[in-house]
Short mmCIF file of C-alpha atoms in Angstrom, two decimals:
data_model
loop_
_atom_site.label_atom_id
_atom_site.label_comp_id
_atom_site.label_asym_id
_atom_site.label_seq_id
_atom_site.Cartn_x
_atom_site.Cartn_y
_atom_site.Cartn_z
CA MET A 2 175.75 101.21 142.47
CA GLY A 3 177.79 98.66 140.13
CA VAL A 4 175.37 99.29 137.24
CA VAL A 5 176.43 101.27 133.96
CA LEU A 6 174.00 102.93 131.67
CA ASP A 7 174.28 103.40 128.32
CA ARG A 8 175.04 106.95 127.01
CA TRP A 9 171.59 107.58 125.56
CA GLN A 10 170.00 106.48 128.65
CA GLU A 11 172.10 108.87 130.70
CA ASP A 12 171.41 111.76 128.50
CA ILE A 13 167.58 111.01 129.10
CA TRP A 14 168.24 111.01 132.95
CA TYR A 15 170.48 114.50 132.53
CA ALA A 16 167.62 115.93 130.78
CA ALA A 17 164.92 114.72 133.23
CA LEU A 18 166.95 116.06 136.30
CA GLY A 19 167.69 119.49 134.61
CA VAL A 20 167.00 122.58 136.67
CA ARG A 21 166.20 126.10 136.23
CA GLU A 22 167.93 128.79 137.85
CA ASP A 23 165.66 128.77 140.74
CA GLY A 24 166.36 125.12 141.03
CA SER A 25 163.11 123.71 139.98
CA LEU A 26 162.81 120.74 137.61
CA ALA A 27 162.79 122.07 133.97
CA CYS A 28 159.98 119.37 133.20
CA ASP A 29 158.11 119.98 136.25
CA VAL A 30 154.82 120.48 134.08
CA MET A 31 154.83 117.95 131.30
CA GLY A 32 157.36 115.42 132.59
CA VAL A 33 159.50 113.05 130.56
CA THR A 34 157.80 111.23 127.59
CA LEU A 35 159.37 108.45 125.85
CA SER A 36 158.34 107.12 122.61
CA ILE A 37 160.86 104.44 122.07
CA SER A 38 160.35 101.09 120.36
CA ARG A 39 160.65 97.59 122.02
CA GLN A 40 163.89 95.99 122.86
CA ALA A 41 165.69 99.36 123.37
CA GLY A 42 166.35 99.25 126.93
CA LYS A 43 164.07 102.24 128.13
CA THR A 44 162.47 100.46 131.23
CA TRP A 45 165.89 99.04 132.32
CA GLY A 46 167.37 102.72 132.04
CA ILE A 47 164.52 104.20 134.09
CA MET A 48 164.60 101.61 136.62
CA VAL A 49 168.40 102.16 137.57
CA GLY A 50 167.84 105.81 137.61
CA LEU A 51 165.06 105.53 140.18
CA ILE A 52 167.00 103.02 142.18
CA ALA A 53 169.66 105.67 142.53
CA ILE A 54 167.25 108.36 143.61
CA CYS A 55 165.64 106.28 145.96
CA LEU A 56 169.13 105.41 147.43
CA SER A 57 170.14 108.96 147.81
CA ARG A 58 166.99 110.54 148.87
CA PRO A 59 165.50 108.70 152.02
CA GLY A 60 161.53 108.32 152.17
CA THR A 61 161.14 108.91 148.24
CA LEU A 62 157.67 107.34 147.00
CA VAL A 63 157.77 106.11 143.36
CA VAL A 64 154.39 104.59 142.01
CA TRP A 65 154.90 102.58 138.70
CA SER A 66 151.68 101.92 136.72
CA SER A 67 151.22 99.69 133.60
CA HIS A 68 148.00 99.03 131.76
CA HIS A 69 148.12 95.25 132.07
CA ASP A 70 149.00 93.27 135.16
CA ARG A 71 151.09 91.16 133.30
CA THR A 72 153.36 94.00 132.20
CA SER A 73 153.53 95.20 135.94
CA SER A 74 154.57 91.83 137.32
CA GLU A 75 157.36 91.57 134.57
CA THR A 76 158.72 95.00 135.33
CA LEU A 77 158.93 94.12 139.16
CA THR A 78 160.71 90.86 138.31
CA LYS A 79 163.30 93.01 136.37
CA ILE A 80 163.83 95.49 139.07
CA ALA A 81 164.16 92.67 141.74
CA GLY A 82 166.99 91.53 139.79
CA ILE A 83 168.71 94.74 139.96
CA VAL A 84 168.19 95.32 143.83
CA GLU A 85 169.70 92.04 144.59
CA LYS A 86 173.04 93.10 143.14
CA PRO A 87 175.91 92.81 145.86
CA THR A 88 176.37 96.48 145.71
CA ILE A 89 172.72 97.38 146.33
CA ARG A 90 171.36 94.52 148.26
CA PRO A 91 172.74 95.83 151.79
CA LYS A 92 170.82 99.08 151.20
CA MET A 93 167.46 97.27 150.79
CA ARG A 94 165.21 96.53 153.73
CA ALA A 95 166.52 93.68 155.59
CA GLN A 96 163.48 91.53 155.52
CA TYR A 97 161.25 91.12 152.26
CA PRO A 98 163.09 93.80 150.20
CA VAL A 99 160.92 92.55 147.13
CA VAL A 100 157.25 92.23 147.84
CA GLN A 101 155.51 90.41 144.95
CA ALA A 102 151.47 90.66 146.18
CA ASP A 103 149.43 92.93 148.08
CA ASP A 104 149.55 96.69 148.64
CA GLY A 105 153.12 96.74 149.17
CA ARG A 106 154.11 95.15 145.71
CA GLY A 107 157.42 96.38 144.76
CA VAL A 108 160.92 97.05 146.16
CA HIS A 109 161.47 98.87 149.52
CA PHE A 110 164.83 100.45 150.57
CA ALA A 111 166.30 100.45 154.10
CA ASN A 112 166.06 104.24 154.11
CA GLY A 113 162.31 104.18 153.63
CA SER A 114 162.09 104.58 150.01
CA ARG A 115 159.62 102.51 147.87
CA ILE A 116 158.80 101.88 144.32
CA LEU A 117 155.39 100.30 144.03
CA PHE A 118 153.78 98.31 141.06
CA GLY A 119 150.36 97.96 139.76
CA ALA A 120 147.98 97.96 136.85
CA ARG A 121 145.82 100.78 136.07
CA SER A 122 143.51 98.57 134.42
CA SER A 123 142.93 97.15 138.09
CA GLY A 124 142.64 100.68 139.68
CA PHE A 125 146.20 100.85 140.91
CA GLY A 126 147.44 104.46 140.99
CA ARG A 127 144.66 106.04 142.97
CA GLY A 128 144.35 107.16 146.54
CA PHE A 129 147.99 107.37 146.93
CA ALA A 130 149.35 110.59 148.91
CA GLU A 131 152.62 112.57 148.78
CA VAL A 132 154.16 110.35 145.68
CA ASP A 133 157.43 111.80 144.46
CA ILE A 134 157.61 110.13 141.23
CA GLU A 135 155.12 108.72 139.00
CA VAL A 136 155.87 106.52 135.89
CA TYR A 137 153.32 105.63 133.41
CA ASP A 138 154.37 102.57 131.61
CA GLU A 139 152.28 101.57 128.38
CA CYS A 140 151.36 104.96 128.06
CA GLN A 141 149.74 104.38 124.67
CA ASN A 142 146.87 103.07 126.88
CA LEU A 143 146.36 105.82 129.18
CA LYS A 144 143.13 107.86 129.52
CA GLU A 145 143.24 111.66 130.35
CA SER A 146 140.92 111.15 132.88
CA ALA A 147 142.84 108.65 134.82
CA LEU A 148 145.88 110.55 134.52
CA THR A 149 144.16 113.65 136.12
CA ASP A 150 143.24 111.58 139.14
CA MET A 151 146.69 110.38 139.78
CA LEU A 152 148.83 113.25 138.89
CA ALA A 153 147.28 115.23 141.77
CA ALA A 154 149.26 112.93 144.08
CA MET A 155 152.44 114.75 143.46
CA ASN A 156 151.15 118.11 144.37
CA VAL A 157 152.77 118.54 147.59
CA SER A 158 156.09 116.88 146.66
CA ASP A 159 159.25 118.96 146.42
CA LEU A 160 160.29 116.69 143.58
CA GLY A 161 157.12 115.82 141.36
CA LEU A 162 158.71 114.13 138.58
CA ALA A 163 156.49 111.90 135.96
CA PHE A 164 157.70 109.64 133.13
CA PHE A 165 155.32 108.54 130.22
CA MET A 166 156.73 105.65 128.38
CA GLY A 167 155.41 103.59 125.51
CA THR A 168 155.30 102.67 121.92
CA PRO A 169 153.09 104.44 119.10
CA PRO A 170 149.26 103.52 119.44
CA ARG A 171 147.74 101.03 117.57
CA PRO A 172 144.34 101.91 115.49
CA GLN A 173 142.32 100.09 118.27
CA GLU A 174 143.81 102.10 120.97
CA VAL A 175 143.15 105.35 118.53
CA ALA A 176 139.68 104.25 118.03
CA LEU A 177 138.82 104.05 121.64
CA GLY A 178 140.82 107.48 122.49
CA VAL A 179 142.66 105.91 125.27
CA HIS A 180 146.00 107.24 123.58
CA ASP A 181 145.04 110.69 124.11
CA ALA A 182 147.52 111.68 127.18
CA PHE A 183 150.50 110.08 125.07
CA LYS A 184 149.40 111.98 121.83
CA ARG A 185 148.97 115.28 123.28
CA ARG A 186 152.35 115.32 124.89
CA ARG A 187 153.85 114.47 121.53
CA ASP A 188 151.78 116.96 119.80
CA LYS A 189 152.97 119.76 122.16
CA ALA A 190 156.33 118.81 121.97
CA LEU A 191 156.53 118.79 118.11
CA GLU A 192 154.19 121.75 117.84
CA PRO A 193 156.37 124.41 115.40
CA LYS A 194 155.19 127.57 116.78
CA LYS A 195 154.53 127.03 120.71
CA ARG A 196 152.06 129.51 122.54
CA ARG A 197 154.05 128.98 125.69
CA PRO A 198 157.14 126.90 126.76
CA PHE A 199 156.59 122.99 126.69
CA LYS A 200 158.18 122.57 130.11
CA GLY A 201 159.02 118.94 129.52
CA VAL A 202 161.13 116.49 127.71
CA TYR A 203 160.11 114.61 124.95
CA VAL A 204 162.31 111.54 123.37
CA GLU A 205 161.32 109.68 120.30
CA PHE A 206 163.48 107.09 118.37
CA SER A 207 162.50 106.28 114.96
CA PRO A 208 164.32 106.45 111.52
CA GLU A 209 165.01 109.59 109.94
CA SER A 210 162.93 108.60 106.80
CA PRO A 211 160.19 106.40 108.21
CA GLU A 212 158.22 106.45 104.87
CA SER A 213 160.93 104.45 103.33
CA VAL A 214 161.11 101.75 106.02
CA VAL A 215 159.75 98.33 104.94
CA ALA A 216 158.46 95.98 107.50
CA ASP A 217 159.96 92.78 105.80
CA ILE A 218 162.83 91.69 107.55
CA ASP A 219 164.40 90.28 104.27
CA ALA A 220 164.10 93.72 102.77
CA PRO A 221 167.32 95.74 101.79
CA GLY A 222 168.03 98.23 104.30
CA PHE A 223 165.90 96.76 107.15
CA TRP A 224 168.82 96.34 109.46
CA GLU A 225 170.26 99.52 108.56
CA LYS A 226 166.90 101.30 109.51
CA LEU A 227 166.43 99.35 112.80
CA SER A 228 169.88 100.72 113.91
CA GLU A 229 168.44 104.38 113.44
CA ALA A 230 165.44 103.60 115.83
CA ASN A 231 167.16 101.34 118.37
CA PRO A 232 170.43 102.35 119.81
CA SER A 233 170.81 98.89 121.41
CA PHE A 234 170.59 96.86 118.19
CA GLY A 235 174.06 95.18 117.77
CA PHE A 236 175.13 96.14 120.98
CA ARG A 237 172.94 94.80 123.41
CA VAL A 238 170.35 93.30 121.30
CA GLY A 239 170.76 90.67 118.70
CA LYS A 240 169.05 89.70 115.43
CA SER A 241 167.42 86.87 117.02
CA ALA A 242 165.62 89.06 119.30
CA ILE A 243 164.29 91.39 116.80
CA GLU A 244 163.53 88.35 114.52
CA ARG A 245 161.01 86.90 117.21
CA LEU A 246 159.07 90.12 117.52
CA VAL A 247 158.81 90.73 113.53
CA GLU A 248 157.83 87.13 112.79
CA ASN A 249 154.72 87.24 115.22
CA MET A 250 153.45 90.60 114.48
CA SER A 251 151.74 92.27 111.67
CA PRO A 252 153.87 94.57 109.11
CA GLU A 253 151.67 97.71 110.48
CA ASP A 254 152.59 96.43 114.30
CA VAL A 255 156.53 96.12 113.14
CA LEU A 256 156.62 99.78 112.15
CA ARG A 257 154.99 100.97 115.34
CA GLU A 258 156.58 98.52 118.04
CA VAL A 259 159.90 97.88 116.33
CA PHE A 260 160.85 101.01 114.55
CA GLY A 261 158.81 103.38 116.86
CA ILE A 262 157.03 105.00 113.61
CA TRP A 263 153.77 106.90 114.68
CA ASP A 264 150.94 106.25 112.14
CA LYS A 265 150.17 109.51 110.58
CA THR A 266 146.87 108.23 109.16
CA ASN A 267 145.22 106.14 111.83
CA GLU A 268 143.18 109.04 113.26
CA SER A 269 142.06 110.28 109.97
CA LEU A 270 140.65 106.86 108.56
CA SER A 271 137.74 106.51 110.61
CA VAL A 272 134.28 107.01 108.48
CA VAL A 273 133.12 109.31 111.36
CA PRO A 274 135.22 111.26 113.76
CA LYS A 275 134.88 110.06 117.10
CA ASP A 276 133.90 113.42 118.52
CA HIS A 277 130.96 113.67 116.16
CA TRP A 278 129.81 110.03 116.46
CA ASN A 279 129.60 110.78 120.29
CA THR A 280 127.10 113.70 119.78
CA LEU A 281 124.79 111.48 117.81
CA ALA A 282 124.05 109.15 120.89
CA ALA A 283 120.54 109.40 122.04
CA TYR A 284 118.46 107.56 124.42
CA PRO A 285 114.81 108.03 123.59
CA ASP A 286 112.25 106.99 126.18
CA GLU A 287 109.69 105.85 123.29
CA LEU A 288 110.42 104.51 119.76
CA PRO A 289 108.20 103.65 117.09
CA GLU A 290 107.87 100.25 115.54
CA VAL A 291 111.31 98.79 114.26
CA ALA A 292 111.34 99.86 110.48
CA ALA A 293 113.95 97.31 109.41
CA TYR A 294 117.10 95.05 110.34
CA GLY A 295 120.30 94.34 109.24
CA ILE A 296 122.44 91.21 109.57
CA ASN A 297 126.14 90.75 109.05
CA ALA A 298 128.13 87.71 110.41
CA THR A 299 131.97 87.85 111.03
CA CYS A 300 134.82 85.84 110.55
CA SER A 301 135.18 85.46 114.42
CA GLY A 302 131.71 83.68 114.30
CA TRP A 303 129.56 86.45 115.69
CA PHE A 304 126.19 87.19 114.15
CA TRP A 305 125.01 90.88 114.65
CA ILE A 306 121.50 92.17 114.13
CA THR A 307 121.14 96.02 114.39
CA ALA A 308 117.52 97.47 114.37
CA CYS A 309 116.68 100.71 112.83
CA TRP A 310 113.69 102.95 113.66
CA ARG A 311 112.33 105.51 111.30
CA GLU A 312 110.43 108.87 111.91
CA GLU A 313 110.17 110.83 108.72
CA GLU A 314 113.49 111.55 107.52
CA TYR A 315 115.14 110.65 110.73
CA ALA A 316 116.83 107.14 111.90
CA HIS A 317 117.73 105.89 115.10
CA VAL A 318 120.08 102.43 115.26
CA GLU A 319 120.98 100.12 117.80
CA ILE A 320 122.29 96.65 118.06
CA ALA A 321 119.48 94.34 118.69
CA LEU A 322 121.23 91.22 119.23
CA GLY A 323 124.95 90.09 119.18
CA THR A 324 125.35 86.13 119.32
CA GLN A 325 127.39 83.39 118.23
CA SER A 326 124.54 81.18 117.80
CA GLU A 327 122.71 81.01 114.47
CA VAL A 328 119.67 79.40 116.02
CA GLU A 329 119.75 82.16 118.68
CA ALA A 330 119.71 84.57 115.90
CA MET A 331 116.92 82.92 113.82
CA ASN A 332 114.74 82.66 116.95
CA PHE A 333 115.20 86.23 117.92
CA LEU A 334 114.04 87.35 114.24
CA SER A 335 111.04 85.08 114.47
CA ARG A 336 109.87 86.64 117.79
CA HIS A 337 110.43 90.16 116.79
CA ALA A 338 110.09 90.70 113.17
CA THR A 339 106.83 90.42 111.31
CA LYS A 340 106.47 88.88 107.75
CA ARG A 341 106.53 92.17 106.50
CA THR A 342 109.62 93.80 108.27
CA PRO A 343 112.39 94.42 105.65
CA ILE A 344 115.44 92.48 106.75
CA LYS A 345 118.57 93.04 104.82
CA PHE A 346 121.38 90.31 105.11
CA ASP A 347 124.97 90.37 104.03
CA SER A 348 125.17 88.51 100.89
CA THR A 349 128.15 86.15 101.67
CA GLY A 350 129.06 83.60 104.35
CA ALA A 351 127.02 82.69 107.46
CA ALA A 352 124.75 85.78 107.21
CA LYS A 353 123.77 84.61 103.80
CA ALA A 354 122.94 81.30 105.06
CA LEU A 355 120.65 82.80 107.93
CA GLY A 356 118.90 85.02 105.42
CA GLU A 357 118.10 82.40 103.01
CA LYS A 358 116.53 80.49 106.00
CA LEU A 359 114.46 83.62 106.74
CA LYS A 360 113.33 83.71 103.14
CA GLN A 361 112.19 80.04 103.30
CA ASN A 362 110.21 80.71 106.31
CA TYR A 363 108.48 83.90 104.38
CA PHE A 364 110.09 86.72 105.94
CA ASN A 365 110.80 89.76 103.85
CA ALA A 366 114.54 89.09 103.77
CA SER A 367 116.72 90.01 100.94
CA ALA A 368 120.50 90.13 100.23
CA TYR A 369 122.24 93.24 100.88
CA THR A 370 124.04 93.64 97.22
CA GLN A 371 127.16 95.41 96.62
CA ASN A 372 125.37 98.17 94.65
CA GLU A 373 122.85 98.39 97.68
CA SER A 374 125.53 98.70 100.16
CA GLY A 375 127.20 101.51 98.19
CA ALA A 376 124.05 103.56 98.19
CA GLY A 377 123.72 102.34 101.89
CA ASN A 378 126.88 103.50 103.11
CA ALA A 379 126.49 106.98 101.52
CA LEU A 380 123.12 107.12 102.92
CA TRP A 381 123.80 106.33 106.57
CA LEU A 382 127.03 108.63 106.37
CA ASN A 383 125.10 111.71 105.07
CA LEU A 384 122.36 111.04 107.74
CA ALA A 385 125.09 111.24 110.30
CA GLU A 386 126.70 114.04 108.72
CA GLN A 387 123.31 116.01 108.88
CA GLY A 388 122.51 114.84 112.13
CA ARG A 389 119.62 112.93 111.22
CA LEU A 390 121.13 109.52 112.44
CA SER A 391 121.05 108.65 116.12
CA HIS A 392 122.47 105.77 118.02
CA GLY A 393 122.14 104.18 121.42
CA GLY A 394 125.67 104.53 122.56
CA GLN A 395 126.42 101.03 122.71
CA ALA A 396 130.11 100.02 123.17
CA GLU A 397 130.01 97.34 120.17
CA LEU A 398 128.41 99.61 117.87
CA ASP A 399 130.81 102.60 118.80
CA ASN A 400 133.90 100.49 118.29
CA ALA A 401 132.60 99.12 114.96
CA VAL A 402 132.03 102.49 113.63
CA ARG A 403 135.50 103.87 114.97
CA GLY A 404 137.13 100.75 113.58
CA SER A 405 135.87 101.03 110.17
CA ARG A 406 137.23 102.89 107.36
CA ARG A 407 136.06 103.37 103.78
CA GLN A 408 137.54 101.60 100.82
CA ASP A 409 136.38 102.57 97.40
CA ARG A 410 135.18 100.09 94.69
CA SER A 411 136.04 100.34 91.04
CA SER A 412 132.48 99.82 90.33
CA GLY A 413 131.52 102.85 92.07
CA GLY A 414 130.61 103.49 95.75
CA TRP A 415 132.61 102.33 98.73
CA MET A 416 132.50 99.69 101.39
CA LEU A 417 133.22 99.47 105.01
CA VAL A 418 136.50 97.55 105.79
CA PRO A 419 138.33 97.13 109.23
CA ARG A 420 141.05 99.63 110.03
CA SER A 421 142.96 96.49 111.36
CA ASP A 422 142.45 93.03 112.19
CA SER A 423 141.55 93.80 115.92
CA PHE A 424 138.31 95.32 114.81
CA ASP A 425 135.10 93.86 114.55
CA ILE A 426 132.88 95.92 112.38
CA GLY A 427 130.09 93.51 112.03
CA PRO A 428 127.63 95.86 113.95
CA ALA A 429 128.36 98.86 111.67
CA VAL A 430 128.00 96.63 108.43
CA ALA A 431 124.65 95.45 110.00
CA MET A 432 123.80 99.07 110.77
CA SER A 433 124.42 100.10 107.19
CA ALA A 434 121.95 97.26 106.04
CA ALA A 435 119.26 98.35 108.57
CA VAL A 436 119.40 101.92 107.62
CA TYR A 437 119.23 101.39 103.82
CA ALA A 438 116.39 99.11 104.36
CA ALA A 439 114.41 101.29 106.59
CA MET A 440 115.00 104.64 104.67
CA THR A 441 114.30 103.06 101.12
CA THR A 442 110.99 101.11 102.13
CA ARG A 443 107.58 102.84 102.62
CA PRO A 444 106.90 102.44 106.60
CA SER A 445 104.27 99.94 106.91
CA GLY A 446 104.42 99.12 110.70
CA GLY A 447 103.82 95.92 112.33
CA SER A 448 107.25 94.99 113.69
CA ARG A 449 107.58 94.23 117.33
CA ALA A 450 109.64 96.43 119.58
CA VAL A 451 112.94 95.20 121.03
CA SER A 452 114.81 96.41 123.98
CA ARG A 453 118.56 97.23 124.05
CA ARG A 454 121.14 95.01 125.14
CA GLY A 455 123.88 94.58 123.13
CA ARG A 456 126.16 91.45 122.84
CA ASN A 457 123.80 89.56 125.04
CA GLY A 458 120.81 90.01 122.85
CA ALA A 459 117.29 91.71 123.12
CA VAL A 460 114.15 90.65 124.61
CA ALA A 461 110.48 92.26 123.91
CA ARG A 462 109.58 95.23 125.88
#
């Protein structure tokens, strides 16, 4: 083929194609999982091996899926460059060996083999029959449900080889649970005492002592640690390529995507475990009058208004409005809150300005102070743990709670802070304020009901 792999890339293929005594693939159950940092060459190495298989095995069908369409297009461009090499081009389909659009998007060989590309986010990967090899790129964003649908396409193949490639998941992906397929393979591979054989290949590149790695490019030992995690550094990848990555990433992303280090704490940081939060979802047909509202405004310019309904010692919360317009937020509360309805607003920023306007219009609005938020956070969390808090299952509130972590205050209590900059936790902070106001105020009634519409706002029912 005129293409040479590096030793580590060859080793991955030796392991991937290893067979048992009966001739079956040793990795026929769990496939080949690669947790390898960026700029190492994992994608290129897998591409070359797939081309070799397609050339030697007529009629082979390979389905290569990425999460993003942009990644899929970039990967197709790379493999198109390989198949145009003089030693490979004569073995490709004479006309249109590379298709950049439509259902046949991919590379086509003269012997009938194909490598097709597409994005899972666009539905690519489902509906295929008799697939021989499946490649799941960007596996840090791969749901188990999608994987189940796609793997079934290999059931009739006598090869049935699957690759799962990616970098360690970010907190946002962990919070959404889209990393489960990737993490489960890692957990099974690294499990000290296995109940049954793994029947797969797991490869992870990261420094021997990840806890000692510093994301600062000028820190002593940075480049030495990088050599442990990236076998291509200093050989095929220079410092400039790494510097471009580091200078455009947060320190946390550098550890994950440049050094390949899995975050050991990002699943335990959530205030409420995802599974437990899901059990609290409820969709009551009838609700009493709104007991209180909470307001938070985020740096991204969003105003979040959360409503809390109270029935004795039970509370139900939903986002009543999400908007980037202060006028819309003011008009909403003017329509749906009475002068007696408790309204708690964040004591800083745009939420404070909105709250002061409500006070000037004689609404029962007051700042959600630090002391109150400390008590309010403990209150709603206690209700959630006891199963006395329910929510409407809105995606914005789900993501806000999962994306929040608790940070202790020196003066006592704790506050909600985002697990990373990618999370908007405004709905969760507004929820805390609404629950506190509802549960610490004697019910008086009189607030008008609202319907559930999340980010686009709410209207009277």
